[in-house]
Amino acid sequence: MNNGRNVIEIEAKHALGKSGMKELDYAFNPYLGCFHGCRYCYAIDMSPDAVRENWGTGVIARTNIIQLLEREARIYRKGVVGVSTITDPYQYIEMKYRIIPAAIEILSRNGFYITIQTKSPMVLRDIAILEKNKKNLDVGITITSLKPEVSRLVEPYAPAPAKRLEALQKLSRSGINTWLYLGPLIQNVNDNLDGIEKIVEFCGKTGIRIIYDSFQDFSGTLPYMAGTGYMRSDQAWWDRMDYDIKRICSEYGVSCTLERDEWKYELSRKYGKLF
Ligand code: SF4
């Protein structure tokens, strides 16, 4: 038990796994489950039963993952590694395990490109390592809404949105390639255009690009989303949102990419403009 939350330590068999995301060659997930407890999290469906059934209250820590990574990074084909894809790499137990800075060093040393996504300003703990390896990595921070009450409703234990923006700005000012993940956009929860415009305005002022996407209601999310007032993403709603987000971004001169098109952005980044 850890502050009323369960942490189970296990030994993993592999450090680098396959990712379902086209833009990633590997996923690096030091934890299974996530103490941020976001109700919309697609990882609920990908987590072991004990974690899924009490989402946000239990996490499995893969304590030998750095030893495994040392070996795999030497022998696996080089590529892009997502840190992390089904957990938050900087949830509070990372203060104890300190897996991420070691992973960044190993992956960078062995020629991998790293893309980090988090909701936590704890990422600033590693800013010196991130800066040192900035040619080999980018860092994204998720914002669902700048309104604390909306954030608390759908991501009850995640750090406050204002703290996340501060962290993003500090990373960007350090010359680290940063992006803001706007989403997931959920009908009737965080699809207010005024709120979205404030987020885009921040990105316009700070020169940070946006990746955005809509909520996908995987079955595991449904019991947790009940009571939030959400409506399922329908095509007409999303077509309108997609149009409005692109329009607002264009007004503020902000580069934006739909998450499912991010692989095109990554290919263009590596090989020049292709799309
Ligand atoms: S921070 Fe990310 S991984 Fe953690 S619960 Fe929220 S969406 Fe899922």
PDB file of N, CA and C in Angstrom, residues 39 153-154 186-191 215 224-232:
ATOM      1  N   ARG A  39     -10.684   9.242 -16.787  1.00  0.00           N
ATOM      2  CA  ARG A  39     -11.850   8.397 -17.061  1.00  0.00           C
ATOM      3  C   ARG A  39     -11.922   7.973 -18.522  1.00  0.00           C
ATOM      4  N   LEU A 153     -13.034  16.688 -13.404  1.00  0.00           N
ATOM      5  CA  LEU A 153     -14.147  15.781 -13.722  1.00  0.00           C
ATOM      6  C   LEU A 153     -13.651  14.554 -14.489  1.00  0.00           C
ATOM      7  N   VAL A 154     -12.795  14.770 -15.488  1.00  0.00           N
ATOM      8  CA  VAL A 154     -12.433  13.648 -16.369  1.00  0.00           C
ATOM      9  C   VAL A 154     -11.027  13.094 -16.126  1.00  0.00           C
ATOM     10  N   ILE A 186     -14.065  15.730 -26.088  1.00  0.00           N
ATOM     11  CA  ILE A 186     -15.226  14.925 -25.710  1.00  0.00           C
ATOM     12  C   ILE A 186     -16.480  15.786 -25.865  1.00  0.00           C
ATOM     13  N   GLN A 187     -17.415  15.264 -26.638  1.00  0.00           N
ATOM     14  CA  GLN A 187     -18.629  16.041 -26.896  1.00  0.00           C
ATOM     15  C   GLN A 187     -19.350  16.343 -25.588  1.00  0.00           C
ATOM     16  N   ASN A 188     -19.695  17.612 -25.391  1.00  0.00           N
ATOM     17  CA  ASN A 188     -20.454  18.081 -24.227  1.00  0.00           C
ATOM     18  C   ASN A 188     -19.612  18.161 -22.946  1.00  0.00           C
ATOM     19  N   VAL A 189     -18.295  17.918 -23.039  1.00  0.00           N
ATOM     20  CA  VAL A 189     -17.431  18.033 -21.852  1.00  0.00           C
ATOM     21  C   VAL A 189     -16.389  19.134 -22.058  1.00  0.00           C
ATOM     22  N   ASN A 190     -15.578  19.008 -23.103  1.00  0.00           N
ATOM     23  CA  ASN A 190     -14.507  20.004 -23.304  1.00  0.00           C
ATOM     24  C   ASN A 190     -14.460  20.488 -24.755  1.00  0.00           C
ATOM     25  N   ASP A 191     -15.625  20.522 -25.402  1.00  0.00           N
ATOM     26  CA  ASP A 191     -15.653  20.938 -26.810  1.00  0.00           C
ATOM     27  C   ASP A 191     -16.077  22.397 -26.994  1.00  0.00           C
ATOM     28  N   PHE A 215     -12.339  11.813 -28.490  1.00  0.00           N
ATOM     29  CA  PHE A 215     -12.509  10.698 -27.547  1.00  0.00           C
ATOM     30  C   PHE A 215     -12.997   9.451 -28.287  1.00  0.00           C
ATOM     31  N   TYR A 224     -16.491   4.425 -16.318  1.00  0.00           N
ATOM     32  CA  TYR A 224     -15.838   5.578 -15.688  1.00  0.00           C
ATOM     33  C   TYR A 224     -16.379   6.900 -16.244  1.00  0.00           C
ATOM     34  N   MET A 225     -16.770   6.890 -17.534  1.00  0.00           N
ATOM     35  CA  MET A 225     -17.282   8.122 -18.146  1.00  0.00           C
ATOM     36  C   MET A 225     -18.732   8.409 -17.743  1.00  0.00           C
ATOM     37  N   ALA A 226     -19.447   7.380 -17.255  1.00  0.00           N
ATOM     38  CA  ALA A 226     -20.846   7.587 -16.849  1.00  0.00           C
ATOM     39  C   ALA A 226     -20.900   8.682 -15.779  1.00  0.00           C
ATOM     40  N   GLY A 227     -21.809   9.602 -15.944  1.00  0.00           N
ATOM     41  CA  GLY A 227     -21.954  10.670 -14.946  1.00  0.00           C
ATOM     42  C   GLY A 227     -21.166  11.929 -15.295  1.00  0.00           C
ATOM     43  N   THR A 228     -20.380  11.889 -16.349  1.00  0.00           N
ATOM     44  CA  THR A 228     -19.628  13.096 -16.732  1.00  0.00           C
ATOM     45  C   THR A 228     -20.443  13.999 -17.649  1.00  0.00           C
ATOM     46  N   GLY A 229     -21.574  13.476 -18.145  1.00  0.00           N
ATOM     47  CA  GLY A 229     -22.395  14.254 -19.085  1.00  0.00           C
ATOM     48  C   GLY A 229     -21.892  14.167 -20.509  1.00  0.00           C
ATOM     49  N   TYR A 230     -20.976  13.249 -20.766  1.00  0.00           N
ATOM     50  CA  TYR A 230     -20.396  13.175 -22.111  1.00  0.00           C
ATOM     51  C   TYR A 230     -21.397  12.618 -23.110  1.00  0.00           C
ATOM     52  N   MET A 231     -21.174  12.987 -24.364  1.00  0.00           N
ATOM     53  CA  MET A 231     -21.935  12.390 -25.466  1.00  0.00           C
ATOM     54  C   MET A 231     -20.948  11.690 -26.384  1.00  0.00           C
ATOM     55  N   ARG A 232     -21.369  10.606 -26.964  1.00  0.00           N
ATOM     56  CA  ARG A 232     -20.472   9.858 -27.847  1.00  0.00           C
ATOM     57  C   ARG A 232     -20.061  10.726 -29.036  1.00  0.00           C
TER      58      ARG A 232
END
